[in-house]
Amino acid sequence: METNKEEFEYVYVEIDGTVRELDKGEIEYLETKFEPSDGARPYIKSSYNQLTPSNKIMGFLHRDKVPENIKISKTNLRYLELRFPFSIHNSGQIIELPVGIYSVKVLGGWEVSIGDFSFSLKNRKTNKIITPKNTDWRIQSYEFGERAKKIMVLDVPEYGYYYIELKNQQDLKVRPSNLIFTRLWEKQIPNQDLRIWIG
């Protein structure tokens, strides 16, 4: 797969049906050679209206298959998927949230200091803002093959697409283990690598 000097041949259809240009990382991902049986290979739609197995319209699409009435935009805005963790430095991104009560977990370790780290979610349609509450029930688990610690509880009263606004990210500190004697050799996980998961 080769990149056109002007425009890359693929674009991305977001979860709300809008279409945008790809960023450098996505282009590199599509240019990577995968084996046919590799589950990590990209999902490329055969038509704009094709849905994923979970009935979502999102996915990579050949530029020529974008309907004429849909504009291809250049934007840094990204729609995050609820089932995947995301970087704590992803402010301004959008996530789709059904009504429910969710756990907010930080990945990477079990020794967690929150400090003034927080985030809020703004409903794209109604502009209502919701914020998770810190919890004293810091249950530890494994998520996505990594150590995880529950740090907050999020109550979502209405379905919608929410803008994520993260604050004081540098205050969030995570070490792999919560055992005192391991602190002698265990390093703190770099802040820029920290991810949280809403689930």
PDB file of C-alpha atoms in Angstrom:
ATOM      1  CA  MET A   1       0.000   0.000   0.000  1.00  0.00           C
ATOM      2  CA  GLU A   2       1.562   3.265  -1.084  1.00  0.00           C
ATOM      3  CA  THR A   3       0.829   6.782   0.090  1.00  0.00           C
ATOM      4  CA  ASN A   4      -0.264   9.370  -2.482  1.00  0.00           C
ATOM      5  CA  LYS A   5       1.743  12.589  -2.225  1.00  0.00           C
ATOM      6  CA  GLU A   6      -1.470  14.602  -1.893  1.00  0.00           C
ATOM      7  CA  GLU A   7      -4.000  12.318  -0.185  1.00  0.00           C
ATOM      8  CA  PHE A   8      -3.780   8.873   1.324  1.00  0.00           C
ATOM      9  CA  GLU A   9      -6.119   6.420  -0.401  1.00  0.00           C
ATOM     10  CA  TYR A  10      -8.002   5.548   2.795  1.00  0.00           C
ATOM     11  CA  VAL A  11     -10.016   7.645   5.235  1.00  0.00           C
ATOM     12  CA  TYR A  12     -11.796   6.832   8.501  1.00  0.00           C
ATOM     13  CA  VAL A  13     -15.544   6.734   9.142  1.00  0.00           C
ATOM     14  CA  GLU A  14     -16.223   7.705  12.753  1.00  0.00           C
ATOM     15  CA  ILE A  15     -18.898   6.213  14.969  1.00  0.00           C
ATOM     16  CA  ASP A  16     -21.287   9.088  14.176  1.00  0.00           C
ATOM     17  CA  GLY A  17     -20.879   8.678  10.406  1.00  0.00           C
ATOM     18  CA  THR A  18     -18.532  11.614   9.837  1.00  0.00           C
ATOM     19  CA  VAL A  19     -15.456  10.983   7.708  1.00  0.00           C
ATOM     20  CA  ARG A  20     -11.948  12.272   8.401  1.00  0.00           C
ATOM     21  CA  GLU A  21      -8.421  12.078   7.071  1.00  0.00           C
ATOM     22  CA  LEU A  22      -6.007   9.665   8.734  1.00  0.00           C
ATOM     23  CA  ASP A  23      -3.156  10.670  10.997  1.00  0.00           C
ATOM     24  CA  LYS A  24       0.424   9.468  10.615  1.00  0.00           C
ATOM     25  CA  GLY A  25      -0.002   6.552  13.028  1.00  0.00           C
ATOM     26  CA  GLU A  26      -3.086   5.263  11.234  1.00  0.00           C
ATOM     27  CA  ILE A  27      -1.364   5.486   7.848  1.00  0.00           C
ATOM     28  CA  GLU A  28       1.610   3.520   9.215  1.00  0.00           C
ATOM     29  CA  TYR A  29      -0.823   0.952  10.627  1.00  0.00           C
ATOM     30  CA  LEU A  30      -2.473   0.479   7.212  1.00  0.00           C
ATOM     31  CA  GLU A  31       0.909   0.235   5.503  1.00  0.00           C
ATOM     32  CA  THR A  32       2.015  -2.549   7.869  1.00  0.00           C
ATOM     33  CA  LYS A  33       2.064  -6.021   6.299  1.00  0.00           C
ATOM     34  CA  PHE A  34      -0.170  -8.472   8.175  1.00  0.00           C
ATOM     35  CA  GLU A  35      -0.757 -12.173   7.676  1.00  0.00           C
ATOM     36  CA  PRO A  36      -4.326 -12.969   6.536  1.00  0.00           C
ATOM     37  CA  SER A  37      -4.994 -14.781   9.825  1.00  0.00           C
ATOM     38  CA  ASP A  38      -3.632 -11.966  12.030  1.00  0.00           C
ATOM     39  CA  GLY A  39      -6.407 -10.624  14.263  1.00  0.00           C
ATOM     40  CA  ALA A  40      -4.574  -7.282  14.539  1.00  0.00           C
ATOM     41  CA  ARG A  41      -4.971  -6.470  10.849  1.00  0.00           C
ATOM     42  CA  PRO A  42      -7.105  -3.386  10.135  1.00  0.00           C
ATOM     43  CA  TYR A  43     -10.833  -3.588   9.512  1.00  0.00           C
ATOM     44  CA  ILE A  44     -11.540  -2.022   6.119  1.00  0.00           C
ATOM     45  CA  LYS A  45     -15.144  -1.449   5.114  1.00  0.00           C
ATOM     46  CA  SER A  46     -16.272  -2.439   1.608  1.00  0.00           C
ATOM     47  CA  SER A  47     -18.833   0.394   1.514  1.00  0.00           C
ATOM     48  CA  TYR A  48     -19.717   3.468   3.553  1.00  0.00           C
ATOM     49  CA  ASN A  49     -22.906   1.894   4.950  1.00  0.00           C
ATOM     50  CA  GLN A  50     -21.286  -1.402   5.957  1.00  0.00           C
ATOM     51  CA  LEU A  51     -21.563  -2.003   9.717  1.00  0.00           C
ATOM     52  CA  THR A  52     -19.268  -3.822  12.105  1.00  0.00           C
ATOM     53  CA  PRO A  53     -20.493  -7.008  13.849  1.00  0.00           C
ATOM     54  CA  SER A  54     -21.574  -4.722  16.733  1.00  0.00           C
ATOM     55  CA  ASN A  55     -23.667  -2.590  14.322  1.00  0.00           C
ATOM     56  CA  LYS A  56     -21.284   0.378  14.280  1.00  0.00           C
ATOM     57  CA  ILE A  57     -20.592   2.334  11.090  1.00  0.00           C
ATOM     58  CA  MET A  58     -16.989   3.073  12.053  1.00  0.00           C
ATOM     59  CA  GLY A  59     -13.966   1.790  10.166  1.00  0.00           C
ATOM     60  CA  PHE A  60     -11.383   2.473   7.482  1.00  0.00           C
ATOM     61  CA  LEU A  61     -12.805   3.095   4.013  1.00  0.00           C
ATOM     62  CA  HIS A  62     -11.314   3.650   0.554  1.00  0.00           C
ATOM     63  CA  ARG A  63     -11.566   7.327  -0.319  1.00  0.00           C
ATOM     64  CA  ASP A  64     -13.396   6.583  -3.581  1.00  0.00           C
ATOM     65  CA  LYS A  65     -16.255   4.938  -1.661  1.00  0.00           C
ATOM     66  CA  VAL A  66     -17.168   8.012   0.400  1.00  0.00           C
ATOM     67  CA  PRO A  67     -20.595   9.334  -0.730  1.00  0.00           C
ATOM     68  CA  GLU A  68     -20.371  12.630  -2.626  1.00  0.00           C
ATOM     69  CA  ASN A  69     -22.557  14.447  -0.085  1.00  0.00           C
ATOM     70  CA  ILE A  70     -20.176  13.665   2.814  1.00  0.00           C
ATOM     71  CA  LYS A  71     -17.224  15.957   3.422  1.00  0.00           C
ATOM     72  CA  ILE A  72     -13.860  14.488   4.394  1.00  0.00           C
ATOM     73  CA  SER A  73     -12.528  16.648   7.220  1.00  0.00           C
ATOM     74  CA  LYS A  74      -9.078  17.219   8.676  1.00  0.00           C
ATOM     75  CA  THR A  75      -9.382  17.064  12.449  1.00  0.00           C
ATOM     76  CA  ASN A  76      -7.525  15.898  15.540  1.00  0.00           C
ATOM     77  CA  LEU A  77     -10.815  14.895  17.170  1.00  0.00           C
ATOM     78  CA  ARG A  78     -11.133  11.156  17.760  1.00  0.00           C
ATOM     79  CA  TYR A  79     -13.985   8.954  18.935  1.00  0.00           C
ATOM     80  CA  LEU A  80     -12.876   6.524  21.608  1.00  0.00           C
ATOM     81  CA  GLU A  81     -14.443   3.099  22.095  1.00  0.00           C
ATOM     82  CA  LEU A  82     -15.853   2.195  25.483  1.00  0.00           C
ATOM     83  CA  ARG A  83     -14.347  -1.275  25.346  1.00  0.00           C
ATOM     84  CA  PHE A  84     -10.776   0.038  25.068  1.00  0.00           C
ATOM     85  CA  PRO A  85      -8.534   1.950  27.509  1.00  0.00           C
ATOM     86  CA  PHE A  86      -7.319   5.416  26.540  1.00  0.00           C
ATOM     87  CA  SER A  87      -4.432   7.716  27.400  1.00  0.00           C
ATOM     88  CA  ILE A  88      -4.915  10.168  30.264  1.00  0.00           C
ATOM     89  CA  HIS A  89      -3.633  12.795  27.848  1.00  0.00           C
ATOM     90  CA  ASN A  90      -6.578  12.369  25.449  1.00  0.00           C
ATOM     91  CA  SER A  91      -8.530  15.496  26.438  1.00  0.00           C
ATOM     92  CA  GLY A  92     -11.005  16.705  23.841  1.00  0.00           C
ATOM     93  CA  GLN A  93     -11.786  13.243  22.499  1.00  0.00           C
ATOM     94  CA  ILE A  94     -15.327  11.841  22.367  1.00  0.00           C
ATOM     95  CA  ILE A  95     -16.675   8.611  23.842  1.00  0.00           C
ATOM     96  CA  GLU A  96     -20.085   6.987  23.404  1.00  0.00           C
ATOM     97  CA  LEU A  97     -21.657   6.072  26.762  1.00  0.00           C
ATOM     98  CA  PRO A  98     -24.938   4.225  27.361  1.00  0.00           C
ATOM     99  CA  VAL A  99     -26.857   4.828  30.606  1.00  0.00           C
ATOM    100  CA  GLY A 100     -25.222   3.012  33.504  1.00  0.00           C
ATOM    101  CA  ILE A 101     -22.806   3.046  36.417  1.00  0.00           C
ATOM    102  CA  TYR A 102     -19.200   2.439  35.428  1.00  0.00           C
ATOM    103  CA  SER A 103     -15.924   1.707  37.158  1.00  0.00           C
ATOM    104  CA  VAL A 104     -12.964   3.877  36.197  1.00  0.00           C
ATOM    105  CA  LYS A 105      -9.696   1.964  36.415  1.00  0.00           C
ATOM    106  CA  VAL A 106      -6.105   2.978  35.842  1.00  0.00           C
ATOM    107  CA  LEU A 107      -3.912   0.390  34.141  1.00  0.00           C
ATOM    108  CA  GLY A 108      -0.342  -0.612  34.825  1.00  0.00           C
ATOM    109  CA  GLY A 109      -0.120  -1.126  38.559  1.00  0.00           C
ATOM    110  CA  TRP A 110      -1.715  -1.470  41.974  1.00  0.00           C
ATOM    111  CA  GLU A 111       0.057   1.326  43.865  1.00  0.00           C
ATOM    112  CA  VAL A 112      -1.898   4.420  42.805  1.00  0.00           C
ATOM    113  CA  SER A 113      -1.843   8.023  43.971  1.00  0.00           C
ATOM    114  CA  ILE A 114      -4.542  10.222  42.403  1.00  0.00           C
ATOM    115  CA  GLY A 115      -3.676  13.630  43.816  1.00  0.00           C
ATOM    116  CA  ASP A 116      -5.790  16.236  42.013  1.00  0.00           C
ATOM    117  CA  PHE A 117      -6.196  14.153  38.862  1.00  0.00           C
ATOM    118  CA  SER A 118      -9.786  14.291  37.602  1.00  0.00           C
ATOM    119  CA  PHE A 119     -11.871  14.371  34.466  1.00  0.00           C
ATOM    120  CA  SER A 120     -15.311  15.418  33.327  1.00  0.00           C
ATOM    121  CA  LEU A 121     -17.598  14.395  30.496  1.00  0.00           C
ATOM    122  CA  LYS A 122     -19.725  16.869  28.535  1.00  0.00           C
ATOM    123  CA  ASN A 123     -22.725  15.577  26.601  1.00  0.00           C
ATOM    124  CA  ARG A 124     -22.250  16.687  22.993  1.00  0.00           C
ATOM    125  CA  LYS A 125     -25.993  17.186  22.467  1.00  0.00           C
ATOM    126  CA  THR A 126     -27.246  18.596  25.778  1.00  0.00           C
ATOM    127  CA  ASN A 127     -23.995  20.152  27.114  1.00  0.00           C
ATOM    128  CA  LYS A 128     -24.683  18.555  30.509  1.00  0.00           C
ATOM    129  CA  ILE A 129     -21.514  17.758  32.431  1.00  0.00           C
ATOM    130  CA  ILE A 130     -20.941  14.690  34.574  1.00  0.00           C
ATOM    131  CA  THR A 131     -17.915  13.910  36.699  1.00  0.00           C
ATOM    132  CA  PRO A 132     -16.807  10.603  38.238  1.00  0.00           C
ATOM    133  CA  LYS A 133     -16.486  10.319  41.996  1.00  0.00           C
ATOM    134  CA  ASN A 134     -13.380   9.041  43.731  1.00  0.00           C
ATOM    135  CA  THR A 135     -13.906   5.756  45.516  1.00  0.00           C
ATOM    136  CA  ASP A 136     -12.411   4.341  48.689  1.00  0.00           C
ATOM    137  CA  TRP A 137     -13.110   0.828  47.368  1.00  0.00           C
ATOM    138  CA  ARG A 138      -9.905   0.599  45.360  1.00  0.00           C
ATOM    139  CA  ILE A 139     -10.351  -2.918  44.042  1.00  0.00           C
ATOM    140  CA  GLN A 140      -7.375  -4.301  42.135  1.00  0.00           C
ATOM    141  CA  SER A 141      -7.730  -6.627  39.167  1.00  0.00           C
ATOM    142  CA  TYR A 142      -6.309  -7.544  35.796  1.00  0.00           C
ATOM    143  CA  GLU A 143      -7.680  -5.834  32.687  1.00  0.00           C
ATOM    144  CA  PHE A 144      -6.329  -6.325  29.165  1.00  0.00           C
ATOM    145  CA  GLY A 145      -3.548  -8.466  30.623  1.00  0.00           C
ATOM    146  CA  GLU A 146      -2.360  -5.628  32.869  1.00  0.00           C
ATOM    147  CA  ARG A 147      -2.661  -4.794  36.543  1.00  0.00           C
ATOM    148  CA  ALA A 148      -5.547  -2.404  37.125  1.00  0.00           C
ATOM    149  CA  LYS A 149      -6.858  -0.399  40.051  1.00  0.00           C
ATOM    150  CA  LYS A 150     -10.359   1.017  40.436  1.00  0.00           C
ATOM    151  CA  ILE A 151     -10.065   4.707  41.283  1.00  0.00           C
ATOM    152  CA  MET A 152     -13.463   6.239  40.481  1.00  0.00           C
ATOM    153  CA  VAL A 153     -17.134   5.512  39.852  1.00  0.00           C
ATOM    154  CA  LEU A 154     -19.002   7.151  36.963  1.00  0.00           C
ATOM    155  CA  ASP A 155     -22.803   7.474  36.885  1.00  0.00           C
ATOM    156  CA  VAL A 156     -24.107   8.171  33.364  1.00  0.00           C
ATOM    157  CA  PRO A 157     -27.796   9.281  33.527  1.00  0.00           C
ATOM    158  CA  GLU A 158     -28.391   9.576  29.778  1.00  0.00           C
ATOM    159  CA  TYR A 159     -27.046   7.968  26.633  1.00  0.00           C
ATOM    160  CA  GLY A 160     -24.883  10.158  24.457  1.00  0.00           C
ATOM    161  CA  TYR A 161     -21.555  11.127  22.983  1.00  0.00           C
ATOM    162  CA  TYR A 162     -19.391  12.825  25.596  1.00  0.00           C
ATOM    163  CA  TYR A 163     -16.354  15.085  25.250  1.00  0.00           C
ATOM    164  CA  ILE A 164     -13.618  14.043  27.688  1.00  0.00           C
ATOM    165  CA  GLU A 165     -11.804  16.772  29.614  1.00  0.00           C
ATOM    166  CA  LEU A 166      -8.908  15.513  31.753  1.00  0.00           C
ATOM    167  CA  LYS A 167      -7.227  17.677  34.382  1.00  0.00           C
ATOM    168  CA  ASN A 168      -4.037  17.522  36.451  1.00  0.00           C
ATOM    169  CA  GLN A 169      -2.800  14.407  34.675  1.00  0.00           C
ATOM    170  CA  GLN A 170       0.685  14.804  36.167  1.00  0.00           C
ATOM    171  CA  ASP A 171      -0.796  14.148  39.629  1.00  0.00           C
ATOM    172  CA  LEU A 172      -1.698  10.556  38.743  1.00  0.00           C
ATOM    173  CA  LYS A 173       1.141   8.294  39.855  1.00  0.00           C
ATOM    174  CA  VAL A 174       1.252   4.515  39.432  1.00  0.00           C
ATOM    175  CA  ARG A 175       3.721   1.836  40.479  1.00  0.00           C
ATOM    176  CA  PRO A 176       3.418  -1.840  39.472  1.00  0.00           C
ATOM    177  CA  SER A 177       3.126  -3.249  43.013  1.00  0.00           C
ATOM    178  CA  ASN A 178       1.585  -2.021  46.248  1.00  0.00           C
ATOM    179  CA  LEU A 179       4.018  -4.011  48.400  1.00  0.00           C
ATOM    180  CA  ILE A 180       6.286  -1.752  50.439  1.00  0.00           C
ATOM    181  CA  PHE A 181       9.523  -3.698  49.920  1.00  0.00           C
ATOM    182  CA  THR A 182       9.173  -3.640  46.107  1.00  0.00           C
ATOM    183  CA  ARG A 183       9.455   0.167  46.056  1.00  0.00           C
ATOM    184  CA  LEU A 184      13.220  -0.202  46.490  1.00  0.00           C
ATOM    185  CA  TRP A 185      13.660  -1.343  42.880  1.00  0.00           C
ATOM    186  CA  GLU A 186      10.377  -0.729  41.091  1.00  0.00           C
ATOM    187  CA  LYS A 187      10.175   2.433  39.040  1.00  0.00           C
ATOM    188  CA  GLN A 188       7.110   4.593  38.745  1.00  0.00           C
ATOM    189  CA  ILE A 189       5.305   4.099  35.423  1.00  0.00           C
ATOM    190  CA  PRO A 190       5.987   7.113  33.155  1.00  0.00           C
ATOM    191  CA  ASN A 191       3.034   9.486  33.324  1.00  0.00           C
ATOM    192  CA  GLN A 192       2.794   9.772  29.541  1.00  0.00           C
ATOM    193  CA  ASP A 193       2.174   6.006  29.352  1.00  0.00           C
ATOM    194  CA  LEU A 194      -0.749   5.909  31.796  1.00  0.00           C
ATOM    195  CA  ARG A 195      -4.157   4.817  30.549  1.00  0.00           C
ATOM    196  CA  ILE A 196      -7.578   4.581  32.113  1.00  0.00           C
ATOM    197  CA  TRP A 197     -10.528   2.363  31.257  1.00  0.00           C
ATOM    198  CA  ILE A 198     -14.224   3.048  31.724  1.00  0.00           C
ATOM    199  CA  GLY A 199     -16.113  -0.214  31.985  1.00  0.00           C
TER     200      GLY A 199
END
